């Protein structure tokens, strides 16, 4: 838990890629998320989070940390007015995921940092969907950035991991202190595998992004498609914000079919070229149906 040279090599590498002071590697993305919550929030303090946040990040807060008196509100952070309306005197953290899963809504990182700092709160950004190759939230004012390393950073779908990058030594020390005691550290073999993965991060993302654009254009013109959201398409509503804060348009596509839920199920049962699985960031093309899989409890 206290440190290992291979893990430290990865931590230095990712801190450089995310333009942070330093980083701390974890055994999973959720170890990273829960350690950040516990390090930076006290009893009777409040956080505001994107509603379309990774499910376990919300469960951890609403079902577990709530037992210790931590309060939370979930809003559409793509609408800054919703964030402002949720602020309480004890709000100490704004926590966002952008692009959001599966809505692909983009939250303005710089504006969120300004709101957070104006009330003495920290801005935490889950940057898993972009990786440091496509978005550097610290440059836009974020205080803490985290990743499920399981996804793009490792990129080979063969390890689980997490990482937290802090803008300052003070934040890094606080999170490290909590990690030492909670014990969600990354082990050296995981770190060795991730260092291997990082070597091809740029090439993997460039190629996946190129492919995503081709798939999105094909789907956009398909007669059975009701709607499609991909940040690279001209039809994407938040194109200007994408250009302002992302260095590319990403590899994730969200679309709806004419025929609703049943049409979605039928596509999943018949699709041939993509693997039906819930994850992202590996070299395989995956497809999943939020309404009957990851987000079934919300439909
Ligand atoms: C955006 C996001 N954050 C955090 C996590 C949690 O990461 P892990 O599965 O590595 O614990 C995930 C996992 O899917 C995710 O998609």
PDB file of C-alpha atoms and ligand atoms in Angstrom:
ATOM      1  CA  UNK A   1       0.000   0.000   0.000  1.00  0.00           C
ATOM      2  CA  UNK A   2       2.770   2.436   0.878  1.00  0.00           C
ATOM      3  CA  UNK A   3       4.444   2.357  -2.515  1.00  0.00           C
ATOM      4  CA  UNK A   4       6.129   0.302  -5.201  1.00  0.00           C
ATOM      5  CA  UNK A   5       8.507   1.421  -7.985  1.00  0.00           C
ATOM      6  CA  UNK A   6       6.422  -0.035 -10.860  1.00  0.00           C
ATOM      7  CA  UNK A   7       3.206   1.498  -9.523  1.00  0.00           C
ATOM      8  CA  UNK A   8       5.043   4.818  -9.026  1.00  0.00           C
ATOM      9  CA  UNK A   9       6.277   4.718 -12.645  1.00  0.00           C
ATOM     10  CA  UNK A  10       2.662   4.454 -13.842  1.00  0.00           C
ATOM     11  CA  UNK A  11       1.525   7.178 -11.439  1.00  0.00           C
ATOM     12  CA  UNK A  12       4.174   9.575 -12.762  1.00  0.00           C
ATOM     13  CA  UNK A  13       3.282   8.731 -16.364  1.00  0.00           C
ATOM     14  CA  UNK A  14      -0.440   9.433 -15.919  1.00  0.00           C
ATOM     15  CA  UNK A  15       0.197  12.592 -13.860  1.00  0.00           C
ATOM     16  CA  UNK A  16       2.227  13.920 -16.809  1.00  0.00           C
ATOM     17  CA  UNK A  17      -0.480  12.944 -19.338  1.00  0.00           C
ATOM     18  CA  UNK A  18      -3.210  14.633 -17.246  1.00  0.00           C
ATOM     19  CA  UNK A  19      -1.071  17.722 -16.432  1.00  0.00           C
ATOM     20  CA  UNK A  20      -1.454  17.127 -12.691  1.00  0.00           C
ATOM     21  CA  UNK A  21       0.821  17.377  -9.663  1.00  0.00           C
ATOM     22  CA  UNK A  22       0.892  13.602  -9.132  1.00  0.00           C
ATOM     23  CA  UNK A  23      -1.423  10.585  -9.269  1.00  0.00           C
ATOM     24  CA  UNK A  24      -2.384   7.560  -7.171  1.00  0.00           C
ATOM     25  CA  UNK A  25      -3.160   4.171  -8.743  1.00  0.00           C
ATOM     26  CA  UNK A  26      -5.976   1.962  -7.417  1.00  0.00           C
ATOM     27  CA  UNK A  27      -7.124  -1.646  -7.686  1.00  0.00           C
ATOM     28  CA  UNK A  28     -10.257  -0.578  -9.630  1.00  0.00           C
ATOM     29  CA  UNK A  29     -12.061   2.501 -10.870  1.00  0.00           C
ATOM     30  CA  UNK A  30     -14.521   2.155  -8.000  1.00  0.00           C
ATOM     31  CA  UNK A  31     -11.683   2.012  -5.445  1.00  0.00           C
ATOM     32  CA  UNK A  32     -10.563   5.348  -6.927  1.00  0.00           C
ATOM     33  CA  UNK A  33     -14.071   6.867  -6.811  1.00  0.00           C
ATOM     34  CA  UNK A  34     -14.883   5.764  -3.259  1.00  0.00           C
ATOM     35  CA  UNK A  35     -11.481   6.815  -1.904  1.00  0.00           C
ATOM     36  CA  UNK A  36     -11.899  10.299  -3.427  1.00  0.00           C
ATOM     37  CA  UNK A  37     -15.370  10.632  -1.865  1.00  0.00           C
ATOM     38  CA  UNK A  38     -14.096   9.552   1.546  1.00  0.00           C
ATOM     39  CA  UNK A  39     -10.970  11.695   1.418  1.00  0.00           C
ATOM     40  CA  UNK A  40     -12.679  14.914   0.359  1.00  0.00           C
ATOM     41  CA  UNK A  41     -16.140  14.824   1.993  1.00  0.00           C
ATOM     42  CA  UNK A  42     -17.051  14.912   5.695  1.00  0.00           C
ATOM     43  CA  UNK A  43     -20.220  14.097   7.545  1.00  0.00           C
ATOM     44  CA  UNK A  44     -22.893  16.788   6.979  1.00  0.00           C
ATOM     45  CA  UNK A  45     -21.229  17.946   3.766  1.00  0.00           C
ATOM     46  CA  UNK A  46     -22.951  17.858   0.383  1.00  0.00           C
ATOM     47  CA  UNK A  47     -21.917  17.018  -3.168  1.00  0.00           C
ATOM     48  CA  UNK A  48     -23.603  17.674  -6.507  1.00  0.00           C
ATOM     49  CA  UNK A  49     -23.139  15.038  -9.197  1.00  0.00           C
ATOM     50  CA  UNK A  50     -24.089  14.448 -12.817  1.00  0.00           C
ATOM     51  CA  UNK A  51     -27.275  12.355 -12.806  1.00  0.00           C
ATOM     52  CA  UNK A  52     -25.933  10.323 -15.725  1.00  0.00           C
ATOM     53  CA  UNK A  53     -22.963   9.141 -13.683  1.00  0.00           C
ATOM     54  CA  UNK A  54     -21.558   5.581 -13.563  1.00  0.00           C
ATOM     55  CA  UNK A  55     -24.122   3.600 -11.540  1.00  0.00           C
ATOM     56  CA  UNK A  56     -21.840   2.393  -8.743  1.00  0.00           C
ATOM     57  CA  UNK A  57     -20.507   5.947  -8.188  1.00  0.00           C
ATOM     58  CA  UNK A  58     -24.072   6.965  -7.352  1.00  0.00           C
ATOM     59  CA  UNK A  59     -24.870   3.825  -5.306  1.00  0.00           C
ATOM     60  CA  UNK A  60     -21.699   4.325  -3.246  1.00  0.00           C
ATOM     61  CA  UNK A  61     -22.845   7.817  -2.354  1.00  0.00           C
ATOM     62  CA  UNK A  62     -26.607   7.299  -1.926  1.00  0.00           C
ATOM     63  CA  UNK A  63     -26.604   3.907  -0.204  1.00  0.00           C
ATOM     64  CA  UNK A  64     -23.324   3.859   1.689  1.00  0.00           C
ATOM     65  CA  UNK A  65     -21.820   7.290   2.390  1.00  0.00           C
ATOM     66  CA  UNK A  66     -25.311   8.601   3.203  1.00  0.00           C
ATOM     67  CA  UNK A  67     -25.129   6.320   6.301  1.00  0.00           C
ATOM     68  CA  UNK A  68     -22.208   8.457   7.456  1.00  0.00           C
ATOM     69  CA  UNK A  69     -24.084  11.719   6.892  1.00  0.00           C
ATOM     70  CA  UNK A  70     -22.738  12.688   3.458  1.00  0.00           C
ATOM     71  CA  UNK A  71     -25.456  14.299   1.340  1.00  0.00           C
ATOM     72  CA  UNK A  72     -25.751  14.261  -2.455  1.00  0.00           C
ATOM     73  CA  UNK A  73     -27.884  15.737  -5.257  1.00  0.00           C
ATOM     74  CA  UNK A  74     -28.062  14.418  -8.831  1.00  0.00           C
ATOM     75  CA  UNK A  75     -28.734  16.888 -11.643  1.00  0.00           C
ATOM     76  CA  UNK A  76     -28.183  17.265 -15.368  1.00  0.00           C
ATOM     77  CA  UNK A  77     -24.782  18.976 -15.113  1.00  0.00           C
ATOM     78  CA  UNK A  78     -24.910  19.824 -18.843  1.00  0.00           C
ATOM     79  CA  UNK A  79     -27.364  22.512 -17.679  1.00  0.00           C
ATOM     80  CA  UNK A  80     -25.351  24.884 -15.456  1.00  0.00           C
ATOM     81  CA  UNK A  81     -28.552  26.339 -13.998  1.00  0.00           C
ATOM     82  CA  UNK A  82     -29.413  22.923 -12.545  1.00  0.00           C
ATOM     83  CA  UNK A  83     -26.030  22.875 -10.772  1.00  0.00           C
ATOM     84  CA  UNK A  84     -26.491  26.390  -9.409  1.00  0.00           C
ATOM     85  CA  UNK A  85     -30.004  25.534  -8.165  1.00  0.00           C
ATOM     86  CA  UNK A  86     -28.680  22.478  -6.277  1.00  0.00           C
ATOM     87  CA  UNK A  87     -25.988  24.381  -4.344  1.00  0.00           C
ATOM     88  CA  UNK A  88     -26.365  24.315  -0.543  1.00  0.00           C
ATOM     89  CA  UNK A  89     -24.326  26.156   2.105  1.00  0.00           C
ATOM     90  CA  UNK A  90     -22.479  22.870   2.820  1.00  0.00           C
ATOM     91  CA  UNK A  91     -21.735  21.905  -0.836  1.00  0.00           C
ATOM     92  CA  UNK A  92     -18.061  20.869  -0.963  1.00  0.00           C
ATOM     93  CA  UNK A  93     -17.792  18.899  -4.202  1.00  0.00           C
ATOM     94  CA  UNK A  94     -19.079  18.999  -7.773  1.00  0.00           C
ATOM     95  CA  UNK A  95     -18.571  15.625  -9.455  1.00  0.00           C
ATOM     96  CA  UNK A  96     -19.063  15.271 -13.201  1.00  0.00           C
ATOM     97  CA  UNK A  97     -18.730  12.770 -16.015  1.00  0.00           C
ATOM     98  CA  UNK A  98     -18.456  14.211 -19.509  1.00  0.00           C
ATOM     99  CA  UNK A  99     -19.466  12.959 -22.047  1.00  0.00           C
ATOM    100  CA  UNK A 100     -22.214  11.329 -19.992  1.00  0.00           C
ATOM    101  CA  UNK A 101     -23.170   7.680 -20.356  1.00  0.00           C
ATOM    102  CA  UNK A 102     -25.416   6.879 -22.244  1.00  0.00           C
ATOM    103  CA  UNK A 103     -26.851  10.327 -23.035  1.00  0.00           C
ATOM    104  CA  UNK A 104     -23.572  11.712 -24.482  1.00  0.00           C
ATOM    105  CA  UNK A 105     -24.464  15.081 -22.911  1.00  0.00           C
ATOM    106  CA  UNK A 106     -21.392  17.299 -22.533  1.00  0.00           C
ATOM    107  CA  UNK A 107     -20.813  19.248 -19.310  1.00  0.00           C
ATOM    108  CA  UNK A 108     -18.785  22.480 -19.488  1.00  0.00           C
ATOM    109  CA  UNK A 109     -15.749  21.656 -17.307  1.00  0.00           C
ATOM    110  CA  UNK A 110     -14.407  25.211 -17.112  1.00  0.00           C
ATOM    111  CA  UNK A 111     -17.785  26.631 -16.091  1.00  0.00           C
ATOM    112  CA  UNK A 112     -18.181  23.901 -13.434  1.00  0.00           C
ATOM    113  CA  UNK A 113     -14.718  24.713 -12.045  1.00  0.00           C
ATOM    114  CA  UNK A 114     -15.699  28.378 -11.762  1.00  0.00           C
ATOM    115  CA  UNK A 115     -18.953  27.508  -9.973  1.00  0.00           C
ATOM    116  CA  UNK A 116     -17.182  25.061  -7.621  1.00  0.00           C
ATOM    117  CA  UNK A 117     -14.411  27.494  -6.716  1.00  0.00           C
ATOM    118  CA  UNK A 118     -16.855  30.364  -6.163  1.00  0.00           C
ATOM    119  CA  UNK A 119     -18.407  28.359  -3.283  1.00  0.00           C
ATOM    120  CA  UNK A 120     -15.160  26.856  -1.926  1.00  0.00           C
ATOM    121  CA  UNK A 121     -15.864  23.387  -3.364  1.00  0.00           C
ATOM    122  CA  UNK A 122     -13.643  21.078  -5.431  1.00  0.00           C
ATOM    123  CA  UNK A 123     -14.401  19.921  -8.962  1.00  0.00           C
ATOM    124  CA  UNK A 124     -13.836  16.203  -9.561  1.00  0.00           C
ATOM    125  CA  UNK A 125     -14.037  14.893 -13.162  1.00  0.00           C
ATOM    126  CA  UNK A 126     -14.405  11.222 -14.078  1.00  0.00           C
ATOM    127  CA  UNK A 127     -12.464  11.343 -17.382  1.00  0.00           C
ATOM    128  CA  UNK A 128     -12.812   7.620 -18.187  1.00  0.00           C
ATOM    129  CA  UNK A 129     -14.788   8.189 -21.416  1.00  0.00           C
ATOM    130  CA  UNK A 130     -12.102  10.434 -22.943  1.00  0.00           C
ATOM    131  CA  UNK A 131      -8.781   9.283 -21.475  1.00  0.00           C
ATOM    132  CA  UNK A 132      -6.042  11.910 -21.100  1.00  0.00           C
ATOM    133  CA  UNK A 133      -5.528  11.730 -24.863  1.00  0.00           C
ATOM    134  CA  UNK A 134      -8.834  13.481 -25.599  1.00  0.00           C
ATOM    135  CA  UNK A 135      -9.455  15.687 -22.574  1.00  0.00           C
ATOM    136  CA  UNK A 136      -7.369  17.234 -19.775  1.00  0.00           C
ATOM    137  CA  UNK A 137      -9.799  18.574 -17.153  1.00  0.00           C
ATOM    138  CA  UNK A 138      -7.036  20.037 -14.923  1.00  0.00           C
ATOM    139  CA  UNK A 139      -6.186  22.485 -17.747  1.00  0.00           C
ATOM    140  CA  UNK A 140      -9.828  23.607 -17.582  1.00  0.00           C
ATOM    141  CA  UNK A 141      -9.789  24.167 -13.816  1.00  0.00           C
ATOM    142  CA  UNK A 142     -10.649  20.738 -12.352  1.00  0.00           C
ATOM    143  CA  UNK A 143      -9.021  19.897  -9.001  1.00  0.00           C
ATOM    144  CA  UNK A 144      -9.138  16.102  -9.224  1.00  0.00           C
ATOM    145  CA  UNK A 145      -9.429  13.814 -12.266  1.00  0.00           C
ATOM    146  CA  UNK A 146     -10.077  10.097 -12.076  1.00  0.00           C
ATOM    147  CA  UNK A 147     -10.241   7.166 -14.462  1.00  0.00           C
ATOM    148  CA  UNK A 148     -11.369   3.612 -14.559  1.00  0.00           C
ATOM    149  CA  UNK A 149      -8.011   2.416 -15.937  1.00  0.00           C
ATOM    150  CA  UNK A 150      -9.896  -0.782 -16.854  1.00  0.00           C
ATOM    151  CA  UNK A 151     -11.040   1.094 -19.982  1.00  0.00           C
ATOM    152  CA  UNK A 152      -8.938   3.169 -22.444  1.00  0.00           C
ATOM    153  CA  UNK A 153      -5.778   3.667 -20.373  1.00  0.00           C
ATOM    154  CA  UNK A 154      -5.090  -0.073 -20.126  1.00  0.00           C
ATOM    155  CA  UNK A 155      -6.935  -0.692 -23.373  1.00  0.00           C
ATOM    156  CA  UNK A 156      -6.609  -4.470 -23.610  1.00  0.00           C
ATOM    157  CA  UNK A 157      -9.584  -5.527 -21.438  1.00  0.00           C
ATOM    158  CA  UNK A 158      -7.303  -7.729 -19.332  1.00  0.00           C
ATOM    159  CA  UNK A 159      -6.967  -5.887 -16.020  1.00  0.00           C
ATOM    160  CA  UNK A 160      -9.150  -3.821 -13.680  1.00  0.00           C
ATOM    161  CA  UNK A 161      -7.703  -0.611 -12.264  1.00  0.00           C
ATOM    162  CA  UNK A 162      -8.254   3.010 -11.337  1.00  0.00           C
ATOM    163  CA  UNK A 163      -6.208   6.190 -11.030  1.00  0.00           C
ATOM    164  CA  UNK A 164      -6.691   9.613  -9.422  1.00  0.00           C
ATOM    165  CA  UNK A 165      -4.745  12.669 -10.566  1.00  0.00           C
ATOM    166  CA  UNK A 166      -4.670  15.773  -8.350  1.00  0.00           C
ATOM    167  CA  UNK A 167      -3.878  19.342  -9.284  1.00  0.00           C
ATOM    168  CA  UNK A 168      -2.098  20.053  -5.989  1.00  0.00           C
ATOM    169  CA  UNK A 169       0.149  18.310  -3.470  1.00  0.00           C
ATOM    170  CA  UNK A 170      -2.394  19.012  -0.739  1.00  0.00           C
ATOM    171  CA  UNK A 171      -5.188  17.118  -2.548  1.00  0.00           C
ATOM    172  CA  UNK A 172      -2.833  14.311  -3.560  1.00  0.00           C
ATOM    173  CA  UNK A 173      -1.666  13.874   0.060  1.00  0.00           C
ATOM    174  CA  UNK A 174      -5.245  13.778   1.366  1.00  0.00           C
ATOM    175  CA  UNK A 175      -6.316  11.111  -1.144  1.00  0.00           C
ATOM    176  CA  UNK A 176      -3.124   9.099  -0.615  1.00  0.00           C
ATOM    177  CA  UNK A 177      -3.671   9.169   3.163  1.00  0.00           C
ATOM    178  CA  UNK A 178      -7.156   7.717   2.682  1.00  0.00           C
ATOM    179  CA  UNK A 179      -5.873   5.093   0.229  1.00  0.00           C
ATOM    180  CA  UNK A 180      -3.200   3.906   2.696  1.00  0.00           C
ATOM    181  CA  UNK A 181      -5.929   3.161   5.233  1.00  0.00           C
ATOM    182  CA  UNK A 182      -8.702   1.912   2.946  1.00  0.00           C
ATOM    183  CA  UNK A 183      -6.214  -0.263   1.062  1.00  0.00           C
ATOM    184  CA  UNK A 184      -7.521  -0.030  -2.498  1.00  0.00           C
ATOM    185  CA  UNK A 185      -4.017   0.219  -3.968  1.00  0.00           C
ATOM    186  CA  UNK A 186      -2.942  -1.113  -7.359  1.00  0.00           C
ATOM    187  CA  UNK A 187      -0.569  -4.069  -7.337  1.00  0.00           C
ATOM    188  CA  UNK A 188       2.728  -4.005  -9.318  1.00  0.00           C
ATOM    189  CA  UNK A 189       1.643  -6.580 -11.896  1.00  0.00           C
ATOM    190  CA  UNK A 190      -1.474  -4.544 -12.714  1.00  0.00           C
ATOM    191  CA  UNK A 191       0.737  -1.461 -13.063  1.00  0.00           C
ATOM    192  CA  UNK A 192       3.135  -3.308 -15.384  1.00  0.00           C
ATOM    193  CA  UNK A 193       0.213  -4.299 -17.634  1.00  0.00           C
ATOM    194  CA  UNK A 194      -1.152  -0.740 -17.679  1.00  0.00           C
ATOM    195  CA  UNK A 195       2.264   0.751 -18.547  1.00  0.00           C
ATOM    196  CA  UNK A 196       2.265  -1.613 -21.556  1.00  0.00           C
ATOM    197  CA  UNK A 197      -1.243  -0.369 -22.485  1.00  0.00           C
ATOM    198  CA  UNK A 198      -0.388   3.325 -22.231  1.00  0.00           C
ATOM    199  CA  UNK A 199       2.264   2.918 -24.946  1.00  0.00           C
ATOM    200  CA  UNK A 200      -0.475   2.518 -27.578  1.00  0.00           C
ATOM    201  CA  UNK A 201      -3.093   4.859 -26.067  1.00  0.00           C
ATOM    202  CA  UNK A 202      -2.747   7.477 -28.812  1.00  0.00           C
ATOM    203  CA  UNK A 203      -2.835   4.981 -31.691  1.00  0.00           C
ATOM    204  CA  UNK A 204      -5.778   3.046 -30.234  1.00  0.00           C
ATOM    205  CA  UNK A 205      -7.858   6.158 -29.684  1.00  0.00           C
ATOM    206  CA  UNK A 206      -7.078   7.680 -33.079  1.00  0.00           C
ATOM    207  CA  UNK A 207      -8.143   4.466 -34.834  1.00  0.00           C
ATOM    208  CA  UNK A 208     -11.241   3.887 -32.675  1.00  0.00           C
ATOM    209  CA  UNK A 209     -12.292   7.487 -33.244  1.00  0.00           C
ATOM    210  CA  UNK A 210     -11.868   7.159 -37.007  1.00  0.00           C
ATOM    211  CA  UNK A 211     -13.972   3.986 -36.939  1.00  0.00           C
ATOM    212  CA  UNK A 212     -16.605   5.585 -34.664  1.00  0.00           C
ATOM    213  CA  UNK A 213     -17.071   8.415 -37.168  1.00  0.00           C
ATOM    214  CA  UNK A 214     -17.645   5.913 -40.008  1.00  0.00           C
ATOM    215  CA  UNK A 215     -20.149   3.916 -37.924  1.00  0.00           C
ATOM    216  CA  UNK A 216     -21.945   7.104 -36.789  1.00  0.00           C
ATOM    217  CA  UNK A 217     -22.293   8.353 -40.400  1.00  0.00           C
ATOM    218  CA  UNK A 218     -23.620   4.955 -41.502  1.00  0.00           C
ATOM    219  CA  UNK A 219     -26.163   4.871 -38.659  1.00  0.00           C
ATOM    220  CA  UNK A 220     -27.217   8.496 -39.181  1.00  0.00           C
ATOM    221  CA  UNK A 221     -28.421   7.655 -42.681  1.00  0.00           C
ATOM    222  CA  UNK A 222     -30.006   4.312 -41.782  1.00  0.00           C
ATOM    223  CA  UNK A 223     -33.804   4.191 -42.198  1.00  0.00           C
ATOM    224  CA  UNK A 224     -34.333   2.283 -38.928  1.00  0.00           C
ATOM    225  CA  UNK A 225     -32.533   4.876 -36.758  1.00  0.00           C
ATOM    226  CA  UNK A 226     -34.726   7.296 -34.787  1.00  0.00           C
ATOM    227  CA  UNK A 227     -31.912   9.450 -33.342  1.00  0.00           C
ATOM    228  CA  UNK A 228     -28.146   9.362 -32.929  1.00  0.00           C
ATOM    229  CA  UNK A 229     -25.719  11.245 -30.699  1.00  0.00           C
ATOM    230  CA  UNK A 230     -22.041  11.268 -31.591  1.00  0.00           C
ATOM    231  CA  UNK A 231     -19.933  14.361 -30.836  1.00  0.00           C
ATOM    232  CA  UNK A 232     -18.320  14.188 -34.295  1.00  0.00           C
ATOM    233  CA  UNK A 233     -21.558  14.522 -36.275  1.00  0.00           C
ATOM    234  CA  UNK A 234     -22.726  17.922 -37.551  1.00  0.00           C
ATOM    235  CA  UNK A 235     -26.105  17.141 -35.991  1.00  0.00           C
ATOM    236  CA  UNK A 236     -24.583  16.964 -32.463  1.00  0.00           C
ATOM    237  CA  UNK A 237     -26.139  19.791 -30.455  1.00  0.00           C
ATOM    238  CA  UNK A 238     -23.100  20.627 -28.288  1.00  0.00           C
ATOM    239  CA  UNK A 239     -20.480  20.694 -31.071  1.00  0.00           C
ATOM    240  CA  UNK A 240     -19.003  24.019 -29.910  1.00  0.00           C
ATOM    241  CA  UNK A 241     -18.453  22.775 -26.364  1.00  0.00           C
ATOM    242  CA  UNK A 242     -16.844  19.592 -27.730  1.00  0.00           C
ATOM    243  CA  UNK A 243     -14.411  21.737 -29.751  1.00  0.00           C
ATOM    244  CA  UNK A 244     -13.684  23.905 -26.709  1.00  0.00           C
ATOM    245  CA  UNK A 245     -12.797  21.176 -24.245  1.00  0.00           C
ATOM    246  CA  UNK A 246     -12.090  17.932 -26.135  1.00  0.00           C
ATOM    247  CA  UNK A 247      -9.171  17.214 -28.478  1.00  0.00           C
ATOM    248  CA  UNK A 248     -11.263  14.848 -30.574  1.00  0.00           C
ATOM    249  CA  UNK A 249     -14.796  13.546 -30.767  1.00  0.00           C
ATOM    250  CA  UNK A 250     -14.339  10.265 -28.922  1.00  0.00           C
ATOM    251  CA  UNK A 251     -15.239   6.685 -29.607  1.00  0.00           C
ATOM    252  CA  UNK A 252     -18.667   6.340 -27.967  1.00  0.00           C
ATOM    253  CA  UNK A 253     -21.923   6.482 -29.938  1.00  0.00           C
ATOM    254  CA  UNK A 254     -25.460   6.528 -28.543  1.00  0.00           C
ATOM    255  CA  UNK A 255     -28.474   5.854 -30.788  1.00  0.00           C
ATOM    256  CA  UNK A 256     -32.164   4.986 -30.642  1.00  0.00           C
ATOM    257  CA  UNK A 257     -34.101   2.734 -32.990  1.00  0.00           C
ATOM    258  CA  UNK A 258     -37.520   3.181 -34.509  1.00  0.00           C
ATOM    259  CA  UNK A 259     -39.590   0.585 -32.653  1.00  0.00           C
ATOM    260  CA  UNK A 260     -38.256   1.367 -29.170  1.00  0.00           C
ATOM    261  CA  UNK A 261     -37.386  -1.242 -26.548  1.00  0.00           C
ATOM    262  CA  UNK A 262     -38.340  -4.298 -28.608  1.00  0.00           C
ATOM    263  CA  UNK A 263     -36.377  -3.107 -31.629  1.00  0.00           C
ATOM    264  CA  UNK A 264     -33.388  -2.607 -29.306  1.00  0.00           C
ATOM    265  CA  UNK A 265     -33.693  -6.154 -27.954  1.00  0.00           C
ATOM    266  CA  UNK A 266     -33.992  -7.543 -31.460  1.00  0.00           C
ATOM    267  CA  UNK A 267     -30.842  -5.691 -32.607  1.00  0.00           C
ATOM    268  CA  UNK A 268     -28.900  -7.025 -29.598  1.00  0.00           C
ATOM    269  CA  UNK A 269     -29.995 -10.589 -30.342  1.00  0.00           C
ATOM    270  CA  UNK A 270     -29.081 -10.413 -34.015  1.00  0.00           C
ATOM    271  CA  UNK A 271     -26.041  -8.139 -34.240  1.00  0.00           C
ATOM    272  CA  UNK A 272     -23.028  -9.911 -35.770  1.00  0.00           C
ATOM    273  CA  UNK A 273     -20.043  -7.564 -36.010  1.00  0.00           C
ATOM    274  CA  UNK A 274     -19.985  -6.227 -32.421  1.00  0.00           C
ATOM    275  CA  UNK A 275     -19.642  -8.083 -29.131  1.00  0.00           C
ATOM    276  CA  UNK A 276     -22.655  -7.742 -26.832  1.00  0.00           C
ATOM    277  CA  UNK A 277     -20.940  -6.620 -23.608  1.00  0.00           C
ATOM    278  CA  UNK A 278     -20.835  -3.760 -21.123  1.00  0.00           C
ATOM    279  CA  UNK A 279     -17.477  -2.019 -21.073  1.00  0.00           C
ATOM    280  CA  UNK A 280     -15.515   0.404 -23.230  1.00  0.00           C
ATOM    281  CA  UNK A 281     -12.001   1.383 -24.119  1.00  0.00           C
ATOM    282  CA  UNK A 282     -10.673  -1.983 -25.289  1.00  0.00           C
ATOM    283  CA  UNK A 283      -9.777  -2.823 -28.883  1.00  0.00           C
ATOM    284  CA  UNK A 284     -13.000  -4.752 -29.532  1.00  0.00           C
ATOM    285  CA  UNK A 285     -16.169  -3.031 -30.775  1.00  0.00           C
ATOM    286  CA  UNK A 286     -18.849  -3.548 -28.125  1.00  0.00           C
ATOM    287  CA  UNK A 287     -22.570  -2.859 -28.213  1.00  0.00           C
ATOM    288  CA  UNK A 288     -25.005  -2.737 -25.317  1.00  0.00           C
ATOM    289  CA  UNK A 289     -28.653  -1.836 -24.705  1.00  0.00           C
ATOM    290  CA  UNK A 290     -28.939   0.477 -21.665  1.00  0.00           C
ATOM    291  CA  UNK A 291     -32.738   0.112 -21.419  1.00  0.00           C
ATOM    292  CA  UNK A 292     -32.524  -3.653 -20.822  1.00  0.00           C
ATOM    293  CA  UNK A 293     -28.981  -3.871 -19.435  1.00  0.00           C
ATOM    294  CA  UNK A 294     -26.950  -1.177 -17.584  1.00  0.00           C
ATOM    295  CA  UNK A 295     -29.830   1.247 -17.028  1.00  0.00           C
ATOM    296  CA  UNK A 296     -32.746  -1.225 -16.812  1.00  0.00           C
ATOM    297  CA  UNK A 297     -33.623  -0.053 -13.279  1.00  0.00           C
ATOM    298  CA  UNK A 298     -34.075   3.476 -14.645  1.00  0.00           C
ATOM    299  CA  UNK A 299     -36.524   2.579 -17.454  1.00  0.00           C
TER     300      UNK A 299
HETATM  301  C1  LIG B   1     -17.211   6.198 -16.214  1.00  0.00           C
HETATM  302  C2  LIG B   1     -16.831   5.096 -15.276  1.00  0.00           C
HETATM  303  N1  LIG B   1     -16.309   5.407 -14.073  1.00  0.00           N
HETATM  304  C3  LIG B   1     -15.960   4.443 -13.189  1.00  0.00           C
HETATM  305  C4  LIG B   1     -16.132   3.098 -13.480  1.00  0.00           C
HETATM  306  C5  LIG B   1     -15.745   2.054 -12.470  1.00  0.00           C
HETATM  307  O1  LIG B   1     -14.573   1.433 -12.871  1.00  0.00           O
HETATM  308  P1  LIG B   1     -14.132  -0.084 -12.509  1.00  0.00           P
HETATM  309  O2  LIG B   1     -15.064  -1.013 -13.247  1.00  0.00           O
HETATM  310  O3  LIG B   1     -12.722  -0.134 -13.017  1.00  0.00           O
HETATM  311  O4  LIG B   1     -14.228  -0.236 -11.025  1.00  0.00           O
HETATM  312  C6  LIG B   1     -16.665   2.739 -14.727  1.00  0.00           C
HETATM  313  C7  LIG B   1     -16.866   1.310 -15.059  1.00  0.00           C
HETATM  314  O5  LIG B   1     -17.532   0.964 -16.011  1.00  0.00           O
HETATM  315  C8  LIG B   1     -17.022   3.764 -15.648  1.00  0.00           C
HETATM  316  O6  LIG B   1     -17.547   3.473 -16.851  1.00  0.00           O
END
